[in-house]
Amino acid sequence: MKDVHVPRPGETLSDAILQHLKYSLGKDAAHATTTDWRMALSLAIRDRIVDPWFASTRATYAKQGKRVYYLSMEFLIGRLLEDATVNLGLMDEVAEFFDDRSLDARMVMQDEPDAALGNGGLGRLAACFLESMSTVGCPAYGYGIRYEHGLFKQSFEGGRQMEAPEDWLTEAHAWEFERPESSYRIGFGGAVKVLGNRTVWQPEETVLARAYDMPMIGWQGRWANTLRLWSARPETVFDLDRFNAGDYYGAAEPEALARTISRVLYPDDTTEEGKRLRLKQEFFFTAASLRDILRRFEDEYDDWSILPSKVAIQLNDTHPAIAGPELVRLLHDEKGMDFDAAVEAARGCLGYTNHTLLPEALERWSIELMRSLLPRHLQIIERIDAAHAAAHPDRKVVLIGDGDVQMGPIAFTMAHRVNGVSALHTGLMKETVFAELNRLHPNRIVNETNGITPRRWVLAANPRLSGLITEAIGDGWVDDLEELMQLEPMADDAQFRDEYAAAKRANKVDLANYLGQQGLAVDPDAMFDVQIKRIHEYKRQHLNILQTIALWQEIKDDPKGDWVPQVKVFGGKAAPGYVFAKEIIFLINAVAEVINNDPDTSHLLKVAYPANYNVTLAERLIPAAEVSQQISTAGKEASGTGNMKFALNGALTIGTLDGANVEIRELVGADNFFLFGMTAQEVVARRQIDDHAAKAIAEAPRLKRAMDAIASGTFGERFASITENVSGDDYFCVASDFADYWRASRDLEVAYRDQADWTRMAVLNTARSGWFSSDRTIRGYMSDIWGAEALSV
Ligand code: GL2
């Protein structure tokens, strides 16, 4: 692959690394630590990003086209060094440089802190989108919060989840440029005054939002966009009067309060944290971003009516939904636009992506909270709501109702396009949460099925598979992932299959070594079965562990039987306040403890639960996986993106007809996908049956036996909350789907015995998953929602 940008004539990458080591870090090679090397490498790579970054900005200004602004509370970027190196085509050179010094390039790269500025799929999607927007040349900015502490670090104590603060910023990294000149004053509270014919909001409290920019380089360094993260600062660093009066804590209070806004990422996934601070965070970054966007527009144009033709703003979920009212406020109150015209202009700019149907995740804020923090916005929402009611006299949906301000309907009414993230989810959105708004505004809802960037999730994470693919079909697939289709005929080529299987096995050996270092010996020839994602009842990790217990019991009945040895891998964090999810973690660890130490069965079945699942761990687990567990209750997982990463890397899915599983199955072929369980409609119908769980348990003796084992204390505690839930209300239909899940799991094992055929199916999964590139998704947003054009330098 080619090295695209050499910034300083005559300077090789190797020279640049050594120069930075010496002059930027003040270190001699003989005494350099891994961190020194990593920083020297990062700075040398960063130098090679700056020119394409500037060139992209210049091209955007020259073209005067539309810019895209992606507003997201979360950007789960993980590590950036490897991504950037891979995208610049410099991986081989870097490996050679460190080889020559008896150092391992990957180890150096792994020294980088993993920036966990997101919870899960939604945040990781935003990070994949940034990379794809740069790759396809979509002029864009990502806007978010520069959290001091990202998602908590997870450890296990006695099997229970412990949480410690994450502190990525305490470790050196090279990616951000502080921009003190880009600071905005953001207000909260106060009063609304009418001065002449103008309405003016006079906030009571203000903080400064200061910008930090990270360049995001696309494939082959052709284009680079900016991720701009806001950090909260006090307007006055400290209160000198209070200090002089001896009130030292009080003197530091303004600073502490202001900084609180960008201190921590809310560790909640899909559930809303109804706190004042959360709303403050949302307004803080949304308002700063909008001011920045309008400032950039004003630098170039003086006609506000053309705003929607120059600016596309995407709201990643309802978290930045206050953007609608705030943009109206800025245009009307501050720029003097007529109110209705301001609403129209705002709507012309805004798009809203919905990421979940879980009703608890559609944010709402109490009217009192809104009035006390954002009084002018409340008035604007009331006015928009009244206009909506007048235009649709038969409407039932309201923007303010039940004592709350409803951010889902606000995002919907203020956006010209609303999208779901998989075909199934978009369909369900139209039928359920947004049924009425869809009737009032037909054609506003569109679908943009999620995607993942192949640069990180195949090229960087799985070099063995990437090498094999490139050898077989050239490297065009990295850019145009649907070229993987050319691999299809090779599924029937025994030699290719052997090489494909050898790459998978080598990845499994790596993972086995990693788990071995953590104290768990696993057989690399066992079937590696992986479920990694946030822990949530709807994702049903408890269904998986119940099946594991039942399997263990059967093996124990007949240890000499012809079993397929397997390793069940779990990974994921539970929101600290989500008691049930934490019980599931405790149960998995308790079961692991017993099963892994059972001399009758431990050569056949192991349970691994490495702690602190994050992007880096995903990059290790996915290339080694053979089975991908995508077993959510149908209708609950909006899309999933892990499911796509696994399929691309040749793991076969066992899954329900939920989220993007449906599209994965259509594309890879029903024969190469292990389907089980009820459909979304069947789930709804099943819940209407009295005692549906008890009935299902009565018909599934294996489930009953597994539940009895838990209840009788086989795994230490009795986990009553879990057994009572599954045998009681069982809203997520674990019991009702168990028997079919068991059947599909056995089908998997039968298939696994025929290794040649298994590999054939795996190759077909890789070959047919090219559509799931986030490049395709981004092109969809560009044409269906943003009306943005790709540029090049
Ligand atoms: C999520 C969905 O749960 C998940 O299915 C989807 O793939 C991602 C990205 O669209 O969004 N919604 C959500 O609130 N979180 C998700 O991961 N946190």
Short mmCIF file of N, CA and C and ligand atoms in Angstrom, two decimals, residues 74 119-123 125 268-271 316-317 319 353-356 358 361 421 425 450 534 538-539 636-644 659, ligand 1:
data_model
loop_
_atom_site.label_atom_id
_atom_site.label_comp_id
_atom_site.label_asym_id
_atom_site.label_seq_id
_atom_site.Cartn_x
_atom_site.Cartn_y
_atom_site.Cartn_z
N GLU A 74 -21.46 11.23 22.28
CA GLU A 74 -20.47 10.16 22.43
C GLU A 74 -19.67 9.96 21.15
N ASN A 119 -20.45 4.99 25.30
CA ASN A 119 -20.91 3.82 26.04
C ASN A 119 -20.84 2.53 25.25
N GLY A 120 -21.27 2.60 23.99
CA GLY A 120 -21.39 1.37 23.23
C GLY A 120 -21.61 1.68 21.77
N GLY A 121 -22.60 0.99 21.20
CA GLY A 121 -22.82 1.05 19.75
C GLY A 121 -23.01 2.45 19.19
N LEU A 122 -23.79 3.26 19.92
CA LEU A 122 -24.09 4.60 19.42
C LEU A 122 -22.81 5.44 19.31
N GLY A 123 -21.97 5.34 20.31
CA GLY A 123 -20.73 6.12 20.30
C GLY A 123 -19.72 5.58 19.30
N LEU A 125 -20.49 3.99 16.59
CA LEU A 125 -21.01 4.32 15.26
C LEU A 125 -20.52 5.72 14.87
N ASP A 268 -24.68 5.58 31.28
CA ASP A 268 -25.94 4.90 31.02
C ASP A 268 -26.04 4.56 29.56
N ASP A 269 -26.44 3.36 29.28
CA ASP A 269 -26.62 2.98 27.91
C ASP A 269 -28.12 2.79 27.69
N THR A 270 -28.65 3.49 26.78
CA THR A 270 -30.06 3.44 26.38
C THR A 270 -31.06 3.87 27.45
N THR A 271 -30.62 4.06 28.68
CA THR A 271 -31.59 4.61 29.62
C THR A 271 -31.18 6.04 29.95
N ASN A 316 -27.34 13.05 16.71
CA ASN A 316 -27.15 11.63 17.00
C ASN A 316 -27.96 11.29 18.25
N ASP A 317 -29.16 10.83 18.02
CA ASP A 317 -30.14 10.54 19.06
C ASP A 317 -30.74 11.84 19.63
N HIS A 319 -30.08 13.26 22.39
CA HIS A 319 -29.21 14.02 23.32
C HIS A 319 -28.96 15.46 22.88
N THR A 353 -31.37 11.22 14.05
CA THR A 353 -31.26 9.76 14.01
C THR A 353 -31.79 9.19 15.30
N ASN A 354 -32.74 8.29 15.19
CA ASN A 354 -33.23 7.60 16.37
C ASN A 354 -32.47 6.27 16.50
N HIS A 355 -32.01 5.95 17.70
CA HIS A 355 -31.19 4.75 17.88
C HIS A 355 -31.83 3.69 18.76
N THR A 356 -33.01 3.93 19.22
CA THR A 356 -33.62 2.90 20.06
C THR A 356 -35.12 3.12 20.18
N LEU A 358 -36.61 1.70 22.84
CA LEU A 358 -36.90 1.54 24.26
C LEU A 358 -37.49 2.86 24.77
N ALA A 361 -35.65 5.43 26.83
CA ALA A 361 -34.50 6.14 26.29
C ALA A 361 -34.88 7.41 25.53
N VAL A 421 -32.01 3.00 12.08
CA VAL A 421 -30.65 2.51 11.83
C VAL A 421 -30.60 1.07 11.30
N HIS A 425 -35.86 -1.71 12.33
CA HIS A 425 -36.04 -0.63 13.30
C HIS A 425 -36.81 0.54 12.68
N ASN A 450 -26.98 0.97 9.71
CA ASN A 450 -25.64 1.22 10.24
C ASN A 450 -24.56 0.51 9.44
N ARG A 534 -22.85 -4.16 25.67
CA ARG A 534 -23.29 -3.76 26.99
C ARG A 534 -24.19 -4.85 27.58
N TYR A 538 -32.41 -6.81 27.54
CA TYR A 538 -32.91 -7.10 26.19
C TYR A 538 -31.86 -7.79 25.32
N LYS A 539 -30.60 -7.63 25.68
CA LYS A 539 -29.55 -8.30 24.90
C LYS A 539 -29.39 -9.76 25.34
N LYS A 636 -36.06 -5.25 19.88
CA LYS A 636 -35.43 -4.40 20.89
C LYS A 636 -34.07 -3.83 20.48
N GLU A 637 -33.30 -4.55 19.71
CA GLU A 637 -31.98 -4.04 19.31
C GLU A 637 -32.18 -3.25 18.02
N ALA A 638 -31.96 -1.94 18.10
CA ALA A 638 -32.28 -1.13 16.93
C ALA A 638 -31.51 -1.61 15.70
N SER A 639 -30.24 -1.85 15.85
CA SER A 639 -29.47 -2.35 14.71
C SER A 639 -28.42 -3.34 15.18
N GLY A 640 -27.51 -2.85 16.05
CA GLY A 640 -26.31 -3.62 16.33
C GLY A 640 -25.28 -3.24 15.28
N THR A 641 -24.03 -3.24 15.67
CA THR A 641 -22.93 -3.04 14.72
C THR A 641 -21.87 -4.11 14.95
N GLY A 642 -21.82 -4.62 16.19
CA GLY A 642 -20.94 -5.75 16.49
C GLY A 642 -21.29 -6.91 15.57
N ASN A 643 -22.59 -7.13 15.38
CA ASN A 643 -23.01 -8.23 14.50
C ASN A 643 -22.35 -8.14 13.12
N MET A 644 -22.16 -6.91 12.62
CA MET A 644 -21.54 -6.72 11.29
C MET A 644 -20.03 -7.02 11.36
N GLY A 659 -32.99 -6.12 14.62
CA GLY A 659 -32.06 -5.11 14.12
C GLY A 659 -31.48 -5.51 12.77
C1 GL2 B 1 -27.97 1.97 20.06
C2 GL2 B 1 -28.66 0.65 19.75
O1 GL2 B 1 -29.00 0.01 20.94
C3 GL2 B 1 -27.87 -0.27 18.82
O2 GL2 B 1 -28.69 -1.33 18.40
C4 GL2 B 1 -27.40 0.50 17.59
O3 GL2 B 1 -26.60 -0.32 16.77
C5 GL2 B 1 -26.62 1.72 18.03
C6 GL2 B 1 -26.15 2.56 16.86
O4 GL2 B 1 -27.23 2.87 16.03
O5 GL2 B 1 -27.45 2.55 18.85
N1 GL2 B 1 -28.91 2.86 20.67
C7 GL2 B 1 -28.46 3.36 21.83
O6 GL2 B 1 -29.02 4.17 22.55
N2 GL2 B 1 -27.26 2.82 22.08
C8 GL2 B 1 -26.91 1.96 21.09
O7 GL2 B 1 -25.89 1.33 21.04
N3 GL2 B 1 -26.51 3.13 23.19
#
